[in-house]
Coordinates of C-alpha atoms in Angstrom, one line a residue:
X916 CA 48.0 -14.6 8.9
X917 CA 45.6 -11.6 9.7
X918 CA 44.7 -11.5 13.2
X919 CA 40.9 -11.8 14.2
X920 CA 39.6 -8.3 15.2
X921 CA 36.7 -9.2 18.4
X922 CA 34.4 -12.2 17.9
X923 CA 34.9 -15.0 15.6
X924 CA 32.2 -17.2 14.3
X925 CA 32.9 -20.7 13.3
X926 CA 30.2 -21.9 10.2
X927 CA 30.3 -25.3 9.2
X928 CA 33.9 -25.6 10.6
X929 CA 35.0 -22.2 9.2
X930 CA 36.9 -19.6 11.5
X931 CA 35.7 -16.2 10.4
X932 CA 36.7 -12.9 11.4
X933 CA 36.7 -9.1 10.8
X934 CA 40.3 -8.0 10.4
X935 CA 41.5 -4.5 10.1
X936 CA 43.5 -4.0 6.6
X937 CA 47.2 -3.7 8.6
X938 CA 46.5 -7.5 10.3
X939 CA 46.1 -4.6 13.7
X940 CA 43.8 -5.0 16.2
X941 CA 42.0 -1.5 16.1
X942 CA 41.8 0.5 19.6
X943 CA 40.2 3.6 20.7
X944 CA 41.6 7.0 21.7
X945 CA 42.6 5.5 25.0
X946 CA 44.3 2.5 24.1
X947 CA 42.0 0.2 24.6
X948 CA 39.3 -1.8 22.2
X949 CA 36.8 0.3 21.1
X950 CA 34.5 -2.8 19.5
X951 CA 30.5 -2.7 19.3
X952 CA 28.6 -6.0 18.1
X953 CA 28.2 -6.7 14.5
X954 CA 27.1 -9.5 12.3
X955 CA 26.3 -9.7 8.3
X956 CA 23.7 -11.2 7.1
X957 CA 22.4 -12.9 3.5
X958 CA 18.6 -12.5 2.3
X959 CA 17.3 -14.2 -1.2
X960 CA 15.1 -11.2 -1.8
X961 CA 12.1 -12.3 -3.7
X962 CA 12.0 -8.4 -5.3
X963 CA 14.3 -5.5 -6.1
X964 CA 13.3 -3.1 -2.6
X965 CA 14.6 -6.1 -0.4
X966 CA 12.0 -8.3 0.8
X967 CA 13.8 -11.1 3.1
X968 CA 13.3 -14.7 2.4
X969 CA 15.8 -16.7 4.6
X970 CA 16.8 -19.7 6.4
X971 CA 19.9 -21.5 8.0
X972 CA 23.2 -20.6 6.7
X973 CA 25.3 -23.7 5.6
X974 CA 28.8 -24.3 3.7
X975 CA 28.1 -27.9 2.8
X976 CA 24.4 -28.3 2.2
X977 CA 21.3 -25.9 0.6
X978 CA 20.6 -23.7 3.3
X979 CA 16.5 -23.9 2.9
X980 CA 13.7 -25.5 1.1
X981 CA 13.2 -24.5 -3.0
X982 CA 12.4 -21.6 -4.5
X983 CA 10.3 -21.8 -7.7
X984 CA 9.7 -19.3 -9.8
X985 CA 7.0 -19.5 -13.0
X986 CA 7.3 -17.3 -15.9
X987 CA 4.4 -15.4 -18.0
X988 CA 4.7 -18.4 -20.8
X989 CA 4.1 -20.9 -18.5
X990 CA 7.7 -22.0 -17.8
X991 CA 8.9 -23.1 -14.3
X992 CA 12.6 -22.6 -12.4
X993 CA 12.9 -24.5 -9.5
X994 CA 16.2 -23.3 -6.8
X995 CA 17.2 -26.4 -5.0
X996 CA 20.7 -24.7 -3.5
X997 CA 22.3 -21.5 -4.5
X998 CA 25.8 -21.1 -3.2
X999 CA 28.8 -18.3 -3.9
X1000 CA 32.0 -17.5 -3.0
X1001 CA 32.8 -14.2 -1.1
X1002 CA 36.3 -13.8 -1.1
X1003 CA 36.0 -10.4 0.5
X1004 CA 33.7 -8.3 2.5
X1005 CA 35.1 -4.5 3.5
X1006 CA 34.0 -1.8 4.9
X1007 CA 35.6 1.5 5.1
X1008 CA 35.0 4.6 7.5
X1009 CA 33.1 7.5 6.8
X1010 CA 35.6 10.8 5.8
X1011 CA 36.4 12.5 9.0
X1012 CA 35.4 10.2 11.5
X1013 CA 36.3 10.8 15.4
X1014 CA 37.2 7.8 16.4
X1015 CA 40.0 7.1 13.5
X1016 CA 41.4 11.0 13.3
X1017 CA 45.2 11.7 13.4
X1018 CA 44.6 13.3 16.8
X1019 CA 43.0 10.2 18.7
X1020 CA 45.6 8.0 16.6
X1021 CA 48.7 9.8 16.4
X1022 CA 50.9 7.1 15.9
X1023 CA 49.0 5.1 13.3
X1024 CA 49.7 5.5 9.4
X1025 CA 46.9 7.4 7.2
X1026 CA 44.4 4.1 6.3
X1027 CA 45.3 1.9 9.1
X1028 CA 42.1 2.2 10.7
X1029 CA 40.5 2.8 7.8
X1030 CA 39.2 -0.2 6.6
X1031 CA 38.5 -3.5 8.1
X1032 CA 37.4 -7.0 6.0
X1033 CA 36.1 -10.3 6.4
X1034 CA 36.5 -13.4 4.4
X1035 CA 36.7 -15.7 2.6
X1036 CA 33.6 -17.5 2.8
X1037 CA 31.4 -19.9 0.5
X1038 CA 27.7 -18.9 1.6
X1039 CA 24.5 -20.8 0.8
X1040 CA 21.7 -18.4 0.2
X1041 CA 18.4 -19.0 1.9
X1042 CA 15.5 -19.6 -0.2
X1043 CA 12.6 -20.3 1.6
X1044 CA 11.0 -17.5 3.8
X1045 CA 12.4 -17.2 6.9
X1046 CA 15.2 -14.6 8.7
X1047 CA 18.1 -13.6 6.7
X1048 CA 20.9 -16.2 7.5
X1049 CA 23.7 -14.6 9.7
X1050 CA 27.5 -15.2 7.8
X1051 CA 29.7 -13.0 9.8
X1052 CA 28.9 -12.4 13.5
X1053 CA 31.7 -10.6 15.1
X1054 CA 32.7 -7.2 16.4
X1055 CA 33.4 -4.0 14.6
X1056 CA 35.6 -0.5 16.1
X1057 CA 32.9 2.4 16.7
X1058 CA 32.2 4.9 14.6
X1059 CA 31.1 5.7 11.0
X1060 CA 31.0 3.5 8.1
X1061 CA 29.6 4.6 4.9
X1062 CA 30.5 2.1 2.3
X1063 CA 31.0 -1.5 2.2
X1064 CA 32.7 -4.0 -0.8
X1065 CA 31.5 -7.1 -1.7
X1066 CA 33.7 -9.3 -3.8
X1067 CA 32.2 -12.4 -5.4
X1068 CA 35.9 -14.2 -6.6
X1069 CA 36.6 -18.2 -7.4
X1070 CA 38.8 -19.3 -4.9
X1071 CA 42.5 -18.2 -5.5
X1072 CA 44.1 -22.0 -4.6
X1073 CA 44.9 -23.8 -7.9
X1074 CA 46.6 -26.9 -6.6
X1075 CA 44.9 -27.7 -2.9
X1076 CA 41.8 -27.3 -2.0
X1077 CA 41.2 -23.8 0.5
X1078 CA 40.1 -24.3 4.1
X1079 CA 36.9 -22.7 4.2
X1080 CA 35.6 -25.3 1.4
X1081 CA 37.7 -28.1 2.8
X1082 CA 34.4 -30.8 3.7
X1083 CA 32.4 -29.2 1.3
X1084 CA 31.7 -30.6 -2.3
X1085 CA 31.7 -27.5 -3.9
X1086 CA 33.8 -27.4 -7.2
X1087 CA 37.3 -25.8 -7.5
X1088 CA 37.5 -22.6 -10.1
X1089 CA 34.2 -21.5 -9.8
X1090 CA 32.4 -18.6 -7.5
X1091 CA 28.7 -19.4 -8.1
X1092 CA 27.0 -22.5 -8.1
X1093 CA 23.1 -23.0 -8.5
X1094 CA 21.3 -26.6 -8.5
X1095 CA 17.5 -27.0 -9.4
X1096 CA 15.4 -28.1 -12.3
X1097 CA 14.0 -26.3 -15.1
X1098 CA 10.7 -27.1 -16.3
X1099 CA 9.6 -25.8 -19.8
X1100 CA 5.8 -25.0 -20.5
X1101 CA 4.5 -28.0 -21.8
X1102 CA 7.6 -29.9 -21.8
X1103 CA 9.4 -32.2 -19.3
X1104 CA 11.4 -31.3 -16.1
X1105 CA 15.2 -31.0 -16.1
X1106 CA 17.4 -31.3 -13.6
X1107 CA 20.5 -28.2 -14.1
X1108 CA 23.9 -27.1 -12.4
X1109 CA 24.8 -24.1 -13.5
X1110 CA 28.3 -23.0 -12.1
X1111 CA 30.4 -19.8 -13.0
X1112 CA 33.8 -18.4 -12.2
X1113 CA 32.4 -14.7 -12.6
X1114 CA 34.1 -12.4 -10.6
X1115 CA 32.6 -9.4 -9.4
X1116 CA 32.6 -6.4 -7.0
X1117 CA 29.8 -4.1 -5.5
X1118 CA 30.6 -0.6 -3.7
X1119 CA 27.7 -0.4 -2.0
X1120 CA 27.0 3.2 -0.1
X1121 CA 25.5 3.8 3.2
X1122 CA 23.4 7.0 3.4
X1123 CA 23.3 7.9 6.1
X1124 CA 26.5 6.2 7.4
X1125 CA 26.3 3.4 9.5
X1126 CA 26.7 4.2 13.2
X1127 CA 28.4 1.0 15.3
X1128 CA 27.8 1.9 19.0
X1129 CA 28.5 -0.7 21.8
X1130 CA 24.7 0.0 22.9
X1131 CA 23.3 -1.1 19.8
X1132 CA 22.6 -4.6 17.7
X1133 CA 24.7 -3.8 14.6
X1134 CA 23.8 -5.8 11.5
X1135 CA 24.1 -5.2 7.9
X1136 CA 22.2 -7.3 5.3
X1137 CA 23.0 -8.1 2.1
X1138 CA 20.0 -8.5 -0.2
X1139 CA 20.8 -11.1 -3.4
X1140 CA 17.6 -11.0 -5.5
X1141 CA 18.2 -14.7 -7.0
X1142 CA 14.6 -14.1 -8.9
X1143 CA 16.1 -12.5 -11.1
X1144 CA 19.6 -14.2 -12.2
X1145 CA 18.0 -16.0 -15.1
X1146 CA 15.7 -13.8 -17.0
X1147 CA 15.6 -12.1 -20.4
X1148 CA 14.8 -8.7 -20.8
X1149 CA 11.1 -9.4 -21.1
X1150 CA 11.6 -11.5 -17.6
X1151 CA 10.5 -14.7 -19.4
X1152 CA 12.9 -17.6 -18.1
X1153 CA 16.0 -18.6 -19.4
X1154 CA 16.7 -22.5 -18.7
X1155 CA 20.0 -22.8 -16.7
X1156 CA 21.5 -25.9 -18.6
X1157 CA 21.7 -23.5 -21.7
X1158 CA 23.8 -20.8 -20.0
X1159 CA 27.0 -21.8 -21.3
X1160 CA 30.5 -20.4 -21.7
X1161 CA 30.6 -18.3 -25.0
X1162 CA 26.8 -18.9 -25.5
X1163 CA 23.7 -16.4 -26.4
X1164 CA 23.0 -16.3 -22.2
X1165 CA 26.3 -16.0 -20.6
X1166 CA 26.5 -12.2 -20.5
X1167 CA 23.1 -11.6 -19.5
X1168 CA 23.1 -14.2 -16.6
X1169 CA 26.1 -12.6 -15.1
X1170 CA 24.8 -8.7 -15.9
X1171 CA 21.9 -10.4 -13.6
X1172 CA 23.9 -11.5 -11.0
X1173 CA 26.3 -8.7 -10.3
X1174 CA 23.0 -6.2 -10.6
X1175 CA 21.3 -8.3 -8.0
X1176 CA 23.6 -7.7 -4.7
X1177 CA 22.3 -4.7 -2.4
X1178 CA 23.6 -4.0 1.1
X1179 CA 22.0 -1.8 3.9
X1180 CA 21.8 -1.5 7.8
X1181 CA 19.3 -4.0 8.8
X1182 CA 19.9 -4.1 12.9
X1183 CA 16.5 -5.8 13.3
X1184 CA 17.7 -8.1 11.4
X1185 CA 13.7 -8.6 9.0
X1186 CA 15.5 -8.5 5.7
X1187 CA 14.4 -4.2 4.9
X1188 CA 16.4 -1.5 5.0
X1189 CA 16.0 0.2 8.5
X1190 CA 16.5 3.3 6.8
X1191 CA 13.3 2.8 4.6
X1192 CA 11.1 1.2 7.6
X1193 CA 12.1 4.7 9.7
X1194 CA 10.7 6.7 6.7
X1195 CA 7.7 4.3 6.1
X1196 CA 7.0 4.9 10.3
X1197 CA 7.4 8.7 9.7
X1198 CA 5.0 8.8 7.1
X1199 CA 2.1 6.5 8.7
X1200 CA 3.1 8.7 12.0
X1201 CA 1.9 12.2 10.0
X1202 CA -0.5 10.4 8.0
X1203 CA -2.3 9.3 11.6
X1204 CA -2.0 12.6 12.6
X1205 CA -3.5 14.3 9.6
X1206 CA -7.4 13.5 9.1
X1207 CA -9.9 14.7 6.5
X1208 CA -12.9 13.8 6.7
X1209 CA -16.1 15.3 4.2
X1210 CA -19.5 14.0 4.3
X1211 CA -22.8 15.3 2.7
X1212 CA -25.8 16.0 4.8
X1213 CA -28.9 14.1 3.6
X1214 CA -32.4 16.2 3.1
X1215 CA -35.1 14.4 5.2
X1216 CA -37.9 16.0 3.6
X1217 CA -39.1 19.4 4.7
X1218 CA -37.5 21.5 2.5
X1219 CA -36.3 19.2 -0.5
X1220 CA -34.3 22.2 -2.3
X1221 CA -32.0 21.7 0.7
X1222 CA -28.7 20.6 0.9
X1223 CA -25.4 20.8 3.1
X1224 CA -21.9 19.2 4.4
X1225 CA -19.6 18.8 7.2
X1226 CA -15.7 18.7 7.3
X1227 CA -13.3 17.8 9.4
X1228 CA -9.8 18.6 9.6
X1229 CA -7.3 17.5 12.3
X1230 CA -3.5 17.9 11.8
X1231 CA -0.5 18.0 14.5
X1232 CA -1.7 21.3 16.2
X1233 CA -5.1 22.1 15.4
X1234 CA -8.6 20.5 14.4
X1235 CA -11.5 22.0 12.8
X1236 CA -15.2 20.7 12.4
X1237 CA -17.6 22.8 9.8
X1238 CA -21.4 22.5 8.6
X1239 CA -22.3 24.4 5.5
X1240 CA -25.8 24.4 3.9
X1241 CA -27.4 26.3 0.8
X1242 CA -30.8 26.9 -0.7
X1243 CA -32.4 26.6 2.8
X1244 CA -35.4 28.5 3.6
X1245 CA -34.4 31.7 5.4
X1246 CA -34.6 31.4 9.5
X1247 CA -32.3 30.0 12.3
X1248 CA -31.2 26.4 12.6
X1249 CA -30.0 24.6 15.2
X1250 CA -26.8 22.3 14.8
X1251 CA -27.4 19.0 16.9
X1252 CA -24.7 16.4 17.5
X1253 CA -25.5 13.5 19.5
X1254 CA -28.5 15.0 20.5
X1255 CA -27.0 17.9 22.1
X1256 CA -27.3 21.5 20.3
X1257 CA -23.7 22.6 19.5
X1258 CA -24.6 25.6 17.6
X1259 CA -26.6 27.6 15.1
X1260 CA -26.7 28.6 11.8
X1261 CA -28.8 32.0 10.5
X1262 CA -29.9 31.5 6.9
X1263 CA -30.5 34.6 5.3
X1264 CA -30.4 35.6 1.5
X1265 CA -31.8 34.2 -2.1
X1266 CA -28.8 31.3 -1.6
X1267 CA -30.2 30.4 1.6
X1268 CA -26.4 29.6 2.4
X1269 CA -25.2 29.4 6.0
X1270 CA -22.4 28.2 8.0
X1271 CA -21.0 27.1 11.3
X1272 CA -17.1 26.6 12.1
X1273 CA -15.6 25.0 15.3
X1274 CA -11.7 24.9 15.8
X1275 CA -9.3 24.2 18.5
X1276 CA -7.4 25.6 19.6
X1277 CA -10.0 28.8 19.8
X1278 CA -9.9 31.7 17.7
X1279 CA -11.9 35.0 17.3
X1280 CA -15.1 34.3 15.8
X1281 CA -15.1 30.7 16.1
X1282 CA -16.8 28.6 18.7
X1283 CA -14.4 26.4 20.4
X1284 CA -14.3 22.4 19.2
X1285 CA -14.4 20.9 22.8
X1286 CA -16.4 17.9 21.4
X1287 CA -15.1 14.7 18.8
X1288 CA -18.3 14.8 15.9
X1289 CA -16.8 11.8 14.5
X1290 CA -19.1 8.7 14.5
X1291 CA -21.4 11.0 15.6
X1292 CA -24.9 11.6 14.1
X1293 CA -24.8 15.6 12.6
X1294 CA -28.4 17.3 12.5
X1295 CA -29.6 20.6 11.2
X1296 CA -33.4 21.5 12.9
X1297 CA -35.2 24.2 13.3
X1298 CA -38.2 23.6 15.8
X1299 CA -37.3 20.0 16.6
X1300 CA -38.0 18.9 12.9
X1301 CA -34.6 17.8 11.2
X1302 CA -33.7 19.5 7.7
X1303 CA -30.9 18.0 6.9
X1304 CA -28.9 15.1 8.9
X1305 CA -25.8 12.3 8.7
X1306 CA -23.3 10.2 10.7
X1307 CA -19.9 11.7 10.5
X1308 CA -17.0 8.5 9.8
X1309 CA -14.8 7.9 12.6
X1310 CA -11.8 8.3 9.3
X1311 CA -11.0 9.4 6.7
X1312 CA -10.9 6.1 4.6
X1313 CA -14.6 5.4 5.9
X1314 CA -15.6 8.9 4.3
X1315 CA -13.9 7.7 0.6
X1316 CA -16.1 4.5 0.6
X1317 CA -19.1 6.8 1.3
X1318 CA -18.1 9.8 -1.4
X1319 CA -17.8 6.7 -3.8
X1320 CA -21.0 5.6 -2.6
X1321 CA -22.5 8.9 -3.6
X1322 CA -20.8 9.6 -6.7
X1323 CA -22.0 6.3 -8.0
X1324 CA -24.2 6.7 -11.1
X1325 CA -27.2 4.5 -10.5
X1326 CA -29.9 4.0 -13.2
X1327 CA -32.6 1.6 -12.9
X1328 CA -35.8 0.7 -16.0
X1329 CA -38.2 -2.1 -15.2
X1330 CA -41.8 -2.3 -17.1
X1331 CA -45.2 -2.5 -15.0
X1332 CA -47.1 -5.0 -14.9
X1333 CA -50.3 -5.1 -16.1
X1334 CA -53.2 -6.3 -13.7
X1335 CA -56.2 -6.8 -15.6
X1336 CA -58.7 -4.1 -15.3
X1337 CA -57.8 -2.4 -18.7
X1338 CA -55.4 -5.3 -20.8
X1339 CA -54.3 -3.1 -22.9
X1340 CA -52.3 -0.7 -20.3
X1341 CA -48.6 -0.7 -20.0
X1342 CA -46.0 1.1 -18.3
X1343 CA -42.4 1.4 -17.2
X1344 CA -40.6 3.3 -14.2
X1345 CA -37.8 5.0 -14.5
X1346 CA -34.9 5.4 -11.3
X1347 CA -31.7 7.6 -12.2
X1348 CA -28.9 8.8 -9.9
X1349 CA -25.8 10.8 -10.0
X1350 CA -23.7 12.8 -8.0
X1351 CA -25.5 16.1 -7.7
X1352 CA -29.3 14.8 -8.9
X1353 CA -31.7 11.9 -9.1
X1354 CA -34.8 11.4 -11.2
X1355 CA -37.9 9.2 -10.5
X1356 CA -40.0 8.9 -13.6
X1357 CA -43.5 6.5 -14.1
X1358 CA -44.9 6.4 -17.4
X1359 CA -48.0 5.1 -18.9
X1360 CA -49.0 4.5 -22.4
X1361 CA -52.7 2.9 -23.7
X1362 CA -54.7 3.7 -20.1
X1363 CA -58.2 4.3 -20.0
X1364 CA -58.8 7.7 -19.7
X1365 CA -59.1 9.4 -15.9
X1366 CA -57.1 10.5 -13.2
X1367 CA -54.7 7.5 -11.5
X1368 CA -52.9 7.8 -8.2
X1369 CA -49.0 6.9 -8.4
X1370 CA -48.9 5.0 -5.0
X1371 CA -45.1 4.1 -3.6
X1372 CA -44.9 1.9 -0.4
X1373 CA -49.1 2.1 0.0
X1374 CA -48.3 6.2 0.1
X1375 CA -49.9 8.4 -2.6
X1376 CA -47.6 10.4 -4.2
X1377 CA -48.4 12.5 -7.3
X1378 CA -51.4 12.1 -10.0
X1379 CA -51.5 11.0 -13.6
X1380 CA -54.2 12.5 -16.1
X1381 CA -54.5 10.3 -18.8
X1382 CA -56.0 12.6 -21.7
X1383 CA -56.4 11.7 -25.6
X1384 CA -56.3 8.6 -27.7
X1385 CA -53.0 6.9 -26.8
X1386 CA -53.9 6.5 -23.4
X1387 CA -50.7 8.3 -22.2
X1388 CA -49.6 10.4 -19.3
X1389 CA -45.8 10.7 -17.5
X1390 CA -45.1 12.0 -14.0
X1391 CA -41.0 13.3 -13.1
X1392 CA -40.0 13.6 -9.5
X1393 CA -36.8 15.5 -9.6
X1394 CA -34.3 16.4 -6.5
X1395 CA -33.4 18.9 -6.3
X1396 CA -36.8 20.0 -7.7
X1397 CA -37.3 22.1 -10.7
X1398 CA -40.7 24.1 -11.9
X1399 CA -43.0 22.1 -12.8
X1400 CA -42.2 18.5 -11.0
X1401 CA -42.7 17.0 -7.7
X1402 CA -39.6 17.0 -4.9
X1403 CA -38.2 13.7 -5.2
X1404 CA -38.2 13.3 -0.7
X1405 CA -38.2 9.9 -0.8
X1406 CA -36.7 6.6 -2.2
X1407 CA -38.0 4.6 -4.2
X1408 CA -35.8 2.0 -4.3
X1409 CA -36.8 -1.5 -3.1
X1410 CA -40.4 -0.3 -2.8
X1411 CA -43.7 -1.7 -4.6
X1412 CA -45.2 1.0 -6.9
X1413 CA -48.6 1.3 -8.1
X1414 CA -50.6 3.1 -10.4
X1415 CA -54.3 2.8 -9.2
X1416 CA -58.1 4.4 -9.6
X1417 CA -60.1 4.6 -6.7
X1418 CA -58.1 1.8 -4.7
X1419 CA -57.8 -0.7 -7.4
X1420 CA -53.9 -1.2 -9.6
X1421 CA -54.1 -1.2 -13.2
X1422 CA -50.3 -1.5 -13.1
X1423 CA -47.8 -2.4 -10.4
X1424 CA -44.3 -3.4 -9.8
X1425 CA -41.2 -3.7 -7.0
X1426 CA -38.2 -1.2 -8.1
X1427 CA -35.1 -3.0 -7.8
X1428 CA -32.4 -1.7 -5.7
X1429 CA -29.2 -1.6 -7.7
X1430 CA -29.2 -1.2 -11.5
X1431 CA -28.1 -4.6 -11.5
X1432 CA -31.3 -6.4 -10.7
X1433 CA -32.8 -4.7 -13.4
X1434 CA -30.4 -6.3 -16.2

């Protein structure tokens, strides 16, 4: 009989232990036990990367609630208890480890500390969503360990029935059992057992190796992705009861199986690989650290060729904060954040293009970034009078919803109505927006001839001459502006407009705010 190495753990009246492969109880350089804390644990991952889904490990009984799973067709597989037998668990030492070298164990033969193993066991996978069920809780020698084998076998005794499933009900010559009911789309529910006497074996490789130290919680989970035991190809379900020896099934099903056993160090014992979750930290770590923020300003008016943005750019070691503009009238601007003048900006040239550029830490030719611009309102004035203005995001994800904002194409077409001093007038307005431009168009057709004010929000802004026999005239506010039409410097949107003579509206409407309205 091999002798227990550490800690046992008795489960459902079983005695389990980790054994070195010579029977030996393994000891350190000086003699003595050299044993950290280790269990093994058992997930029923709902997905291939290892997501846990757990409960109460039990040899006699299912370990959780069901698990049901429904096709694309419309078919449903309900898991009432999943159970297998694991004849052997081993793990074997990393190449070269310390603590198992010829010079710390002279006397000991080339593998005797080379491997240890646990087992055998009949384990009842949890299905519901809880912890992964510990199996094996027990102590393992320090050191390296960079591959474990998992052995799914049918119990070896032909005549008697083993100890570990003595009390149990689970049936002799077979390694896997699964109970549920099948429920074909449309059809009616069946209740299954499937059982099988596969026998199988994963090498499953640690990378890095597994370090057992006596100051940490060792654990190492195995993830069995039952989801996925009995599917075709094109992941429709396969009903259990039909998985028969010899039949169209029986291959797939245990191709499934032995694919669906992954192993990894999983000390906090959440059902992921703590090897994956470090990277995942990393990455949101430098992500955190790493912030890009870009924002256009907004013209306010007083020069509507106008235009600008402001960036900022904060990594591990340095942080930069930048205002551009173009096509501003030549002078000097002041840069106001939060109502206090940072900087300025000297516009000079036929591209009216200027710039400002803080950083920290300071270099030549750069004033210092002692201030934090985000959620901070950004201005560009020149004698008090803003230019060009906008509230900086406090992140980078805020900034994405706004360039989405502003890259949105917006086009908006409602007709005027007519109110009664010439019946015969119509109309329409016109509201288009992209990323760079936006249009603002009224339109009149079969007006009495004169001059009409185009009045938005009870303000005049432009004039319509309606000259020859089809009564029509058209008026284009364009930003940025081009020869030969008004500066779009100001919104429309959600605003009553008016086309009136002398005070009174021959037309009128309310432009919508979104496209949507309009259809």
């Amino acid at each position: 009989m091999l002798r227990p190495l550490g800690g046992l753990l008795v489960l459902g009246g079983l005695v389990l232990g980790l054994t070195a492969c010579d029977g030996s109880t393994v000891a350190g350089p000086d003699g003595a036990e050299a044993d950290a804390p280790v269990s093994m644990a058992f997930s029923a991952a709902s997905a291939p990367e290892g997501t846990a889904s757990g409960g109460t490990a039990s040899t006699s009984k299912a370990a959780s609630g069901p698990r049901t799973l429904i096709d694309p067709d419309g078919n449903q597989l309900r898991l009432d208890r999943v159970q297998m037998v694991v004849r052997e668990i081993e793990l074997d030492r990393a190449t070269g480890d310390e603590n198992c070298s010829p010079e710390d164990r002279p006397d000991a033969e080339e593998d005797d500390c080379a491997e240890v193993e646990s087992g055998p066991v009949l384990v009842s996978l949890p299905l519901d969503g809880d912890a992964p069920a510990v199996v094996v809780d027990t102590t393992l020698p320090t050191g390296r360990w960079d591959e474990v084998e998992f052995e799914v076998h049918k119990p070896e005794a032909e005549s008697s029935t083993p100890d570990f499933l003595e009390a149990t009900d689970f049936p002799l010559a077979t390694s896997i059992r699964v109970q549920g009911r099948y429920t074909p789309a449309g059809g009616a529910a069946q209740d299954f057992t499937y059982t099988s006497d596969l026998n199988a074996e994963r090498e499953i490789e640690f990378e890095p190796p597994l370090e057992v130290t006596a100051d940490n919680t060792n654990n190492v989970t195995f993830s069995v992705n039952v989801d996925a035991w009995f599917r075709r190809a094109d992941s429709t379900l396969v009903n259990p009861a039909r998985v028969t020896e010899g039949g169209a099934f029986e291959d797939r099903v245990e191709e499934n199986i032995e694919s669906s056993i992954e192993g990894f160090e999983d000390d906090d014992r959440d059902g992921r690989d703590d090897e994956e979750e470090e990277d995942e930290e990393e990455e949101d770590e430098e992500d955190e650290n790493e912030i890009e923020i870009e924002k256009a300003l907004e013209n306010v008016g007083p020069d509507s060729d106008a235009s600008g943005e402001v960036e900022f750019e904060k990594e591990a070691d340095e942080t930069e904060f930048k205002v551009a503009v173009e096509d501003l009238a030549a002078g000097t601007y002041d840069v106001v954040i939060a109502d206090t003048t940072r900087g300025e900006l000297d516009v000079t040239g036929d591209e009216g293009e200027a710039e400002i550029e803080f950083r920290r830490p300071s270099e030549e030719g750069h004033p210092l970034l002692d201030f934090d611009p985000r959620s901070q309102r950004v201005e560009v004035q020149q004698g008090g009078t803003s230019y060009l203005e906008t509230d900086v995001p406090t992140s980078g994800n805020e900034n994405e919803e706004d360039e989405e904002e502003d890259e949105e194409e917006v086009e908006i077409e409602i007709d005027l109505n007519n109110t009664g001093p010439d019946s015969d007038a119509t109309g329409e307005v016109e509201f288009e927006k992209e990323a760079d431009k936006a249009v603002f168009a009224v339109e009149v057709e079969d007006l009495t001839m004169g001059t009409y004010e185009v009045v938005v929000a009870d303000t005049a802004r432009g004039e319509l001459d309606v000259t020859g026999d089809e009564g029509e005239a058209e008026i284009g506010f364009r930003r940025p502006s081009e020869e030969g039409h008004p500066p779009l410097d100001f919104d429309p949107r959600g605003q009553p407009v008016a086309v009136q003579r002398d005070g009174t509206p021959y037309l009128e409407a309310t432009l919508p705010t979104t496209g949507d309205r309009d259809e």
